[in-house]
Amino acid sequence: MPNIKPLIPISKKLLLLLLSSFLVLNVFAQQSRKIINLNLGWSFQKGTNPIQKINLPHTWNAFDVMDDVPGYYRGIGTYKKKLALKPEWKGKNLFLYFEGANQETEVFLNGKKIGNHIGGYTGFRVPLLGLKYNGTDEITVKVDNSYNENIAPLTADFTFFGGLYRSVSLMVLETAHFDDNQYGSNGVFVKAENVSDTKAEVLINGNFLNNCLEKQLIISSTLSDT
């Protein structure tokens, strides 16, 4: 984890620049990655029912919570989608990012399980390992909203909507990248400490993954007073 702690002269107006520098660093961390929305063009099957063509966000409980027949369905729904991958992505780190799936999720690539997640209200990502890049790569997502006494919440004043009820994206990252596999963050943290009219200590922490051939990398950050 990089830890940069420079001691720099500071004026009151530089406090705003610290925030601006954080935003610049935040943008820089995103420049080397691609985020592709995958919401369109899924097939879906509820239980053993006929397969449907749907787009995300999607839930199989959109109407049945109000109907006595067939009634509120709590069970398994299966989603499938072919991936359109570019040849230049070979060698990069690819992930599926789910903003929300309720409530137990299993993810498969070309029939092989590659990840799972428990809980319906937090985002998660799954690494795409074993891609073929020949036009046949297919992801399958099985989501189950059956009652499970080990998964909170057990009761609520809202419906436990099953399915991929939030967006799904494809993340294309470099082999060396800031790791945003953190709840509610992008992996880069900036904190100003001991701030006065003349100086401040600025602490920059980053969760950084390096899977490239160069095992030593230099990460730098610049703060400037205009």
PDB file of C-alpha atoms in Angstrom:
ATOM      1  CA  MET A   1       0.000   0.000   0.000  1.00  0.00           C
ATOM      2  CA  PRO A   2       1.695   3.255  -1.087  1.00  0.00           C
ATOM      3  CA  ASN A   3       2.015   5.787   1.693  1.00  0.00           C
ATOM      4  CA  ILE A   4       3.137   9.279   0.666  1.00  0.00           C
ATOM      5  CA  LYS A   5       3.483  11.818   3.447  1.00  0.00           C
ATOM      6  CA  PRO A   6       5.056  15.094   2.255  1.00  0.00           C
ATOM      7  CA  LEU A   7       5.470  18.133   4.476  1.00  0.00           C
ATOM      8  CA  ILE A   8       4.588  21.190   2.396  1.00  0.00           C
ATOM      9  CA  PRO A   9       4.074  24.914   2.982  1.00  0.00           C
ATOM     10  CA  ILE A  10       0.390  25.750   3.009  1.00  0.00           C
ATOM     11  CA  SER A  11      -1.846  28.772   3.083  1.00  0.00           C
ATOM     12  CA  LYS A  12      -5.539  28.904   3.837  1.00  0.00           C
ATOM     13  CA  LYS A  13      -6.424  28.933   0.157  1.00  0.00           C
ATOM     14  CA  LEU A  14      -4.449  25.720  -0.328  1.00  0.00           C
ATOM     15  CA  LEU A  15      -7.048  23.857   1.684  1.00  0.00           C
ATOM     16  CA  LEU A  16      -9.284  24.089  -1.367  1.00  0.00           C
ATOM     17  CA  LEU A  17      -6.412  22.934  -3.548  1.00  0.00           C
ATOM     18  CA  LEU A  18      -6.007  19.850  -1.385  1.00  0.00           C
ATOM     19  CA  LEU A  19      -9.551  18.904  -2.214  1.00  0.00           C
ATOM     20  CA  SER A  20      -8.921  19.667  -5.894  1.00  0.00           C
ATOM     21  CA  SER A  21      -5.786  17.525  -5.849  1.00  0.00           C
ATOM     22  CA  PHE A  22      -7.773  14.682  -4.368  1.00  0.00           C
ATOM     23  CA  LEU A  23     -10.239  14.971  -7.234  1.00  0.00           C
ATOM     24  CA  VAL A  24      -7.403  15.029  -9.781  1.00  0.00           C
ATOM     25  CA  LEU A  25      -5.849  11.948  -8.198  1.00  0.00           C
ATOM     26  CA  ASN A  26      -9.251  10.321  -8.211  1.00  0.00           C
ATOM     27  CA  VAL A  27      -9.665  11.023 -11.936  1.00  0.00           C
ATOM     28  CA  PHE A  28      -6.125   9.804 -12.679  1.00  0.00           C
ATOM     29  CA  ALA A  29      -6.881   6.536 -10.925  1.00  0.00           C
ATOM     30  CA  GLN A  30      -9.804   6.034 -13.316  1.00  0.00           C
ATOM     31  CA  GLN A  31      -8.005   6.943 -16.553  1.00  0.00           C
ATOM     32  CA  SER A  32      -6.290   3.574 -16.942  1.00  0.00           C
ATOM     33  CA  ARG A  33      -9.527   1.602 -16.619  1.00  0.00           C
ATOM     34  CA  LYS A  34     -12.572   1.065 -18.759  1.00  0.00           C
ATOM     35  CA  ILE A  35     -16.083   0.558 -17.373  1.00  0.00           C
ATOM     36  CA  ILE A  36     -18.535  -0.980 -19.864  1.00  0.00           C
ATOM     37  CA  ASN A  37     -22.219  -1.163 -18.979  1.00  0.00           C
ATOM     38  CA  LEU A  38     -23.672  -4.656 -19.522  1.00  0.00           C
ATOM     39  CA  ASN A  39     -27.332  -3.945 -18.794  1.00  0.00           C
ATOM     40  CA  LEU A  40     -28.690  -4.768 -22.261  1.00  0.00           C
ATOM     41  CA  GLY A  41     -29.346  -8.101 -23.936  1.00  0.00           C
ATOM     42  CA  TRP A  42     -29.711 -10.743 -21.218  1.00  0.00           C
ATOM     43  CA  SER A  43     -31.685 -13.968 -21.250  1.00  0.00           C
ATOM     44  CA  PHE A  44     -33.533 -14.883 -18.064  1.00  0.00           C
ATOM     45  CA  GLN A  45     -35.267 -17.973 -16.727  1.00  0.00           C
ATOM     46  CA  LYS A  46     -37.283 -18.050 -13.508  1.00  0.00           C
ATOM     47  CA  GLY A  47     -37.098 -21.553 -12.105  1.00  0.00           C
ATOM     48  CA  THR A  48     -38.140 -23.889 -14.944  1.00  0.00           C
ATOM     49  CA  ASN A  49     -40.312 -21.304 -16.716  1.00  0.00           C
ATOM     50  CA  PRO A  50     -39.709 -20.335 -20.370  1.00  0.00           C
ATOM     51  CA  ILE A  51     -36.643 -18.213 -21.134  1.00  0.00           C
ATOM     52  CA  GLN A  52     -37.224 -14.481 -21.595  1.00  0.00           C
ATOM     53  CA  LYS A  53     -35.198 -11.649 -23.118  1.00  0.00           C
ATOM     54  CA  ILE A  54     -34.686  -8.871 -20.561  1.00  0.00           C
ATOM     55  CA  ASN A  55     -32.563  -5.825 -19.742  1.00  0.00           C
ATOM     56  CA  LEU A  56     -31.176  -4.844 -16.368  1.00  0.00           C
ATOM     57  CA  PRO A  57     -32.024  -3.707 -13.745  1.00  0.00           C
ATOM     58  CA  HIS A  58     -34.459  -6.612 -13.380  1.00  0.00           C
ATOM     59  CA  THR A  59     -36.460  -8.408 -10.716  1.00  0.00           C
ATOM     60  CA  TRP A  60     -38.806 -11.356 -11.055  1.00  0.00           C
ATOM     61  CA  ASN A  61     -40.971  -9.952  -8.247  1.00  0.00           C
ATOM     62  CA  ALA A  62     -42.096  -6.799 -10.052  1.00  0.00           C
ATOM     63  CA  PHE A  63     -45.723  -7.941 -10.162  1.00  0.00           C
ATOM     64  CA  ASP A  64     -46.203 -11.147  -8.186  1.00  0.00           C
ATOM     65  CA  VAL A  65     -46.025  -9.445  -4.789  1.00  0.00           C
ATOM     66  CA  MET A  66     -49.489  -8.033  -5.555  1.00  0.00           C
ATOM     67  CA  ASP A  67     -51.001 -11.226  -6.996  1.00  0.00           C
ATOM     68  CA  ASP A  68     -52.496 -14.196  -5.189  1.00  0.00           C
ATOM     69  CA  VAL A  69     -51.834 -16.301  -8.293  1.00  0.00           C
ATOM     70  CA  PRO A  70     -49.150 -17.373  -9.017  1.00  0.00           C
ATOM     71  CA  GLY A  71     -48.026 -15.724  -5.775  1.00  0.00           C
ATOM     72  CA  TYR A  72     -44.801 -14.250  -4.448  1.00  0.00           C
ATOM     73  CA  TYR A  73     -41.857 -16.212  -5.862  1.00  0.00           C
ATOM     74  CA  ARG A  74     -38.789 -16.775  -3.720  1.00  0.00           C
ATOM     75  CA  GLY A  75     -36.360 -19.059  -5.492  1.00  0.00           C
ATOM     76  CA  ILE A  76     -33.734 -19.202  -8.239  1.00  0.00           C
ATOM     77  CA  GLY A  77     -33.490 -17.038 -11.329  1.00  0.00           C
ATOM     78  CA  THR A  78     -30.835 -17.604 -13.993  1.00  0.00           C
ATOM     79  CA  TYR A  79     -29.335 -14.873 -16.185  1.00  0.00           C
ATOM     80  CA  LYS A  80     -27.083 -15.416 -19.223  1.00  0.00           C
ATOM     81  CA  LYS A  81     -25.176 -13.080 -21.531  1.00  0.00           C
ATOM     82  CA  LYS A  82     -22.481 -13.377 -24.200  1.00  0.00           C
ATOM     83  CA  LEU A  83     -19.508 -11.070 -23.721  1.00  0.00           C
ATOM     84  CA  ALA A  84     -18.187  -8.903 -26.568  1.00  0.00           C
ATOM     85  CA  LEU A  85     -14.456  -8.691 -25.834  1.00  0.00           C
ATOM     86  CA  LYS A  86     -11.773  -6.743 -27.683  1.00  0.00           C
ATOM     87  CA  PRO A  87      -8.467  -8.476 -28.573  1.00  0.00           C
ATOM     88  CA  GLU A  88      -6.462  -5.623 -27.035  1.00  0.00           C
ATOM     89  CA  TRP A  89      -7.896  -6.538 -23.636  1.00  0.00           C
ATOM     90  CA  LYS A  90      -5.883  -9.755 -23.529  1.00  0.00           C
ATOM     91  CA  GLY A  91      -3.400  -9.623 -20.671  1.00  0.00           C
ATOM     92  CA  LYS A  92      -5.420  -7.056 -18.741  1.00  0.00           C
ATOM     93  CA  ASN A  93      -7.453  -7.691 -15.589  1.00  0.00           C
ATOM     94  CA  LEU A  94     -11.161  -8.074 -16.323  1.00  0.00           C
ATOM     95  CA  PHE A  95     -13.909  -8.137 -13.699  1.00  0.00           C
ATOM     96  CA  LEU A  96     -17.676  -8.275 -13.556  1.00  0.00           C
ATOM     97  CA  TYR A  97     -19.013  -5.640 -11.184  1.00  0.00           C
ATOM     98  CA  PHE A  98     -22.484  -6.116  -9.697  1.00  0.00           C
ATOM     99  CA  GLU A  99     -24.055  -3.096  -8.011  1.00  0.00           C
ATOM    100  CA  GLY A 100     -26.593  -5.357  -6.321  1.00  0.00           C
ATOM    101  CA  ALA A 101     -28.055  -8.873  -6.603  1.00  0.00           C
ATOM    102  CA  ASN A 102     -30.590 -10.249  -4.150  1.00  0.00           C
ATOM    103  CA  GLN A 103     -29.684 -12.280  -2.270  1.00  0.00           C
ATOM    104  CA  GLU A 104     -27.374 -15.253  -2.938  1.00  0.00           C
ATOM    105  CA  THR A 105     -25.408 -15.125  -6.182  1.00  0.00           C
ATOM    106  CA  GLU A 106     -23.261 -17.607  -8.102  1.00  0.00           C
ATOM    107  CA  VAL A 107     -21.326 -16.507 -11.190  1.00  0.00           C
ATOM    108  CA  PHE A 108     -20.136 -18.833 -13.962  1.00  0.00           C
ATOM    109  CA  LEU A 109     -17.911 -18.273 -17.005  1.00  0.00           C
ATOM    110  CA  ASN A 110     -18.337 -20.775 -19.838  1.00  0.00           C
ATOM    111  CA  GLY A 111     -19.972 -23.183 -17.406  1.00  0.00           C
ATOM    112  CA  LYS A 112     -17.249 -22.925 -14.736  1.00  0.00           C
ATOM    113  CA  LYS A 113     -18.005 -21.282 -11.399  1.00  0.00           C
ATOM    114  CA  ILE A 114     -15.791 -18.241 -10.847  1.00  0.00           C
ATOM    115  CA  GLY A 115     -17.361 -16.522  -7.852  1.00  0.00           C
ATOM    116  CA  ASN A 116     -20.215 -16.094  -5.420  1.00  0.00           C
ATOM    117  CA  HIS A 117     -21.678 -13.456  -3.122  1.00  0.00           C
ATOM    118  CA  ILE A 118     -24.012 -13.526  -0.133  1.00  0.00           C
ATOM    119  CA  GLY A 119     -26.203 -10.543   0.680  1.00  0.00           C
ATOM    120  CA  GLY A 120     -28.504  -8.434  -1.429  1.00  0.00           C
ATOM    121  CA  TYR A 121     -27.530  -4.852  -0.710  1.00  0.00           C
ATOM    122  CA  THR A 122     -23.803  -4.410  -1.370  1.00  0.00           C
ATOM    123  CA  GLY A 123     -21.857  -4.236  -4.609  1.00  0.00           C
ATOM    124  CA  PHE A 124     -19.259  -6.871  -5.447  1.00  0.00           C
ATOM    125  CA  ARG A 125     -16.943  -7.845  -8.265  1.00  0.00           C
ATOM    126  CA  VAL A 126     -15.824 -11.170  -9.706  1.00  0.00           C
ATOM    127  CA  PRO A 127     -12.555 -11.694 -11.671  1.00  0.00           C
ATOM    128  CA  LEU A 128     -13.001 -13.105 -15.172  1.00  0.00           C
ATOM    129  CA  LEU A 129     -10.377 -15.843 -15.388  1.00  0.00           C
ATOM    130  CA  GLY A 130     -10.152 -18.225 -18.348  1.00  0.00           C
ATOM    131  CA  LEU A 131     -11.608 -16.016 -21.086  1.00  0.00           C
ATOM    132  CA  LYS A 132     -11.368 -17.428 -24.627  1.00  0.00           C
ATOM    133  CA  TYR A 133     -11.691 -14.177 -26.631  1.00  0.00           C
ATOM    134  CA  ASN A 134     -13.270 -16.077 -29.530  1.00  0.00           C
ATOM    135  CA  GLY A 135     -16.813 -14.737 -29.364  1.00  0.00           C
ATOM    136  CA  THR A 136     -18.170 -17.630 -27.300  1.00  0.00           C
ATOM    137  CA  ASP A 137     -17.469 -16.353 -23.778  1.00  0.00           C
ATOM    138  CA  GLU A 138     -20.733 -16.532 -21.845  1.00  0.00           C
ATOM    139  CA  ILE A 139     -21.506 -15.557 -18.284  1.00  0.00           C
ATOM    140  CA  THR A 140     -24.228 -17.231 -16.251  1.00  0.00           C
ATOM    141  CA  VAL A 141     -25.514 -15.684 -13.037  1.00  0.00           C
ATOM    142  CA  LYS A 142     -27.740 -17.649 -10.681  1.00  0.00           C
ATOM    143  CA  VAL A 143     -29.541 -15.536  -8.102  1.00  0.00           C
ATOM    144  CA  ASP A 144     -31.602 -16.994  -5.255  1.00  0.00           C
ATOM    145  CA  ASN A 145     -33.881 -14.950  -2.989  1.00  0.00           C
ATOM    146  CA  SER A 146     -35.199 -17.935  -1.024  1.00  0.00           C
ATOM    147  CA  TYR A 147     -35.696 -17.450   2.701  1.00  0.00           C
ATOM    148  CA  ASN A 148     -32.416 -18.076   4.515  1.00  0.00           C
ATOM    149  CA  GLU A 149     -32.316 -17.557   8.275  1.00  0.00           C
ATOM    150  CA  ASN A 150     -28.566 -16.913   8.083  1.00  0.00           C
ATOM    151  CA  ILE A 151     -28.869 -13.893   5.786  1.00  0.00           C
ATOM    152  CA  ALA A 152     -30.147 -10.561   7.115  1.00  0.00           C
ATOM    153  CA  PRO A 153     -32.606  -8.960   6.987  1.00  0.00           C
ATOM    154  CA  LEU A 154     -35.124 -11.677   7.808  1.00  0.00           C
ATOM    155  CA  THR A 155     -38.152  -9.378   8.035  1.00  0.00           C
ATOM    156  CA  ALA A 156     -38.777  -5.862   6.761  1.00  0.00           C
ATOM    157  CA  ASP A 157     -41.451  -3.424   5.643  1.00  0.00           C
ATOM    158  CA  PHE A 158     -40.349  -3.866   2.023  1.00  0.00           C
ATOM    159  CA  THR A 159     -40.331  -6.727  -0.486  1.00  0.00           C
ATOM    160  CA  PHE A 160     -37.237  -8.887  -0.903  1.00  0.00           C
ATOM    161  CA  PHE A 161     -37.057  -8.391  -4.651  1.00  0.00           C
ATOM    162  CA  GLY A 162     -35.053 -11.190  -6.246  1.00  0.00           C
ATOM    163  CA  GLY A 163     -32.724 -10.766  -9.195  1.00  0.00           C
ATOM    164  CA  LEU A 164     -30.114  -8.459 -10.682  1.00  0.00           C
ATOM    165  CA  TYR A 165     -31.991  -5.387  -9.544  1.00  0.00           C
ATOM    166  CA  ARG A 166     -29.065  -3.006 -10.105  1.00  0.00           C
ATOM    167  CA  SER A 167     -26.592  -2.474 -12.938  1.00  0.00           C
ATOM    168  CA  VAL A 168     -23.836  -4.878 -14.008  1.00  0.00           C
ATOM    169  CA  SER A 169     -20.608  -3.646 -15.609  1.00  0.00           C
ATOM    170  CA  LEU A 170     -17.450  -5.030 -17.169  1.00  0.00           C
ATOM    171  CA  MET A 171     -14.284  -3.537 -15.667  1.00  0.00           C
ATOM    172  CA  VAL A 172     -11.097  -3.578 -17.771  1.00  0.00           C
ATOM    173  CA  LEU A 173      -8.043  -2.737 -15.634  1.00  0.00           C
ATOM    174  CA  GLU A 174      -4.319  -2.656 -16.254  1.00  0.00           C
ATOM    175  CA  THR A 175      -2.173  -5.333 -14.623  1.00  0.00           C
ATOM    176  CA  ALA A 176      -1.005  -2.641 -12.190  1.00  0.00           C
ATOM    177  CA  HIS A 177      -3.938  -0.673 -10.821  1.00  0.00           C
ATOM    178  CA  PHE A 178      -5.543   0.820  -7.761  1.00  0.00           C
ATOM    179  CA  ASP A 179      -7.697  -1.834  -6.153  1.00  0.00           C
ATOM    180  CA  ASP A 180     -11.237  -0.588  -5.622  1.00  0.00           C
ATOM    181  CA  ASN A 181     -12.444  -3.827  -4.070  1.00  0.00           C
ATOM    182  CA  GLN A 182     -13.368  -1.794  -1.009  1.00  0.00           C
ATOM    183  CA  TYR A 183     -16.857  -0.979   0.155  1.00  0.00           C
ATOM    184  CA  GLY A 184     -17.734   2.555  -0.920  1.00  0.00           C
ATOM    185  CA  SER A 185     -14.291   3.619  -2.182  1.00  0.00           C
ATOM    186  CA  ASN A 186     -12.053   3.576  -5.244  1.00  0.00           C
ATOM    187  CA  GLY A 187      -8.926   2.541  -3.357  1.00  0.00           C
ATOM    188  CA  VAL A 188      -7.347   6.018  -3.060  1.00  0.00           C
ATOM    189  CA  PHE A 189      -7.522   7.965   0.198  1.00  0.00           C
ATOM    190  CA  VAL A 190      -6.191  11.502   0.856  1.00  0.00           C
ATOM    191  CA  LYS A 191      -6.034  13.046   4.318  1.00  0.00           C
ATOM    192  CA  ALA A 192      -4.646  16.406   5.456  1.00  0.00           C
ATOM    193  CA  GLU A 193      -3.132  16.279   8.950  1.00  0.00           C
ATOM    194  CA  ASN A 194      -1.748  18.951  11.278  1.00  0.00           C
ATOM    195  CA  VAL A 195      -2.954  21.833   9.098  1.00  0.00           C
ATOM    196  CA  SER A 196      -1.887  25.370  10.010  1.00  0.00           C
ATOM    197  CA  ASP A 197      -1.418  28.698   8.204  1.00  0.00           C
ATOM    198  CA  THR A 198       2.137  27.752   7.247  1.00  0.00           C
ATOM    199  CA  LYS A 199       2.263  24.004   6.661  1.00  0.00           C
ATOM    200  CA  ALA A 200       0.363  20.746   6.537  1.00  0.00           C
ATOM    201  CA  GLU A 201       1.058  17.056   6.413  1.00  0.00           C
ATOM    202  CA  VAL A 202      -0.734  15.309   3.563  1.00  0.00           C
ATOM    203  CA  LEU A 203      -1.170  11.556   3.789  1.00  0.00           C
ATOM    204  CA  ILE A 204      -2.082   9.629   0.635  1.00  0.00           C
ATOM    205  CA  ASN A 205      -2.937   5.953   0.979  1.00  0.00           C
ATOM    206  CA  GLY A 206      -3.723   3.651  -1.906  1.00  0.00           C
ATOM    207  CA  ASN A 207      -4.618   0.000  -2.229  1.00  0.00           C
ATOM    208  CA  PHE A 208      -2.484  -0.933  -5.230  1.00  0.00           C
ATOM    209  CA  LEU A 209      -2.193  -4.266  -7.039  1.00  0.00           C
ATOM    210  CA  ASN A 210       0.831  -4.994  -9.217  1.00  0.00           C
ATOM    211  CA  ASN A 211       0.624  -8.052 -11.455  1.00  0.00           C
ATOM    212  CA  CYS A 212       2.886  -6.764 -14.234  1.00  0.00           C
ATOM    213  CA  LEU A 213       6.460  -7.804 -15.050  1.00  0.00           C
ATOM    214  CA  GLU A 214       7.922  -4.656 -13.492  1.00  0.00           C
ATOM    215  CA  LYS A 215       7.875  -5.531  -9.807  1.00  0.00           C
ATOM    216  CA  GLN A 216       8.943  -2.061  -8.704  1.00  0.00           C
ATOM    217  CA  LEU A 217       6.816   0.888  -9.715  1.00  0.00           C
ATOM    218  CA  ILE A 218       7.016   4.556  -8.776  1.00  0.00           C
ATOM    219  CA  ILE A 219       3.776   6.213  -7.733  1.00  0.00           C
ATOM    220  CA  SER A 220       3.900   9.985  -7.368  1.00  0.00           C
ATOM    221  CA  SER A 221       1.445  12.710  -6.447  1.00  0.00           C
ATOM    222  CA  THR A 222       1.846  16.452  -6.899  1.00  0.00           C
ATOM    223  CA  LEU A 223       0.193  19.237  -4.917  1.00  0.00           C
ATOM    224  CA  SER A 224       0.629  22.760  -6.281  1.00  0.00           C
ATOM    225  CA  ASP A 225      -0.244  26.217  -5.018  1.00  0.00           C
ATOM    226  CA  THR A 226      -1.587  28.487  -7.765  1.00  0.00           C
TER     227      THR A 226
END
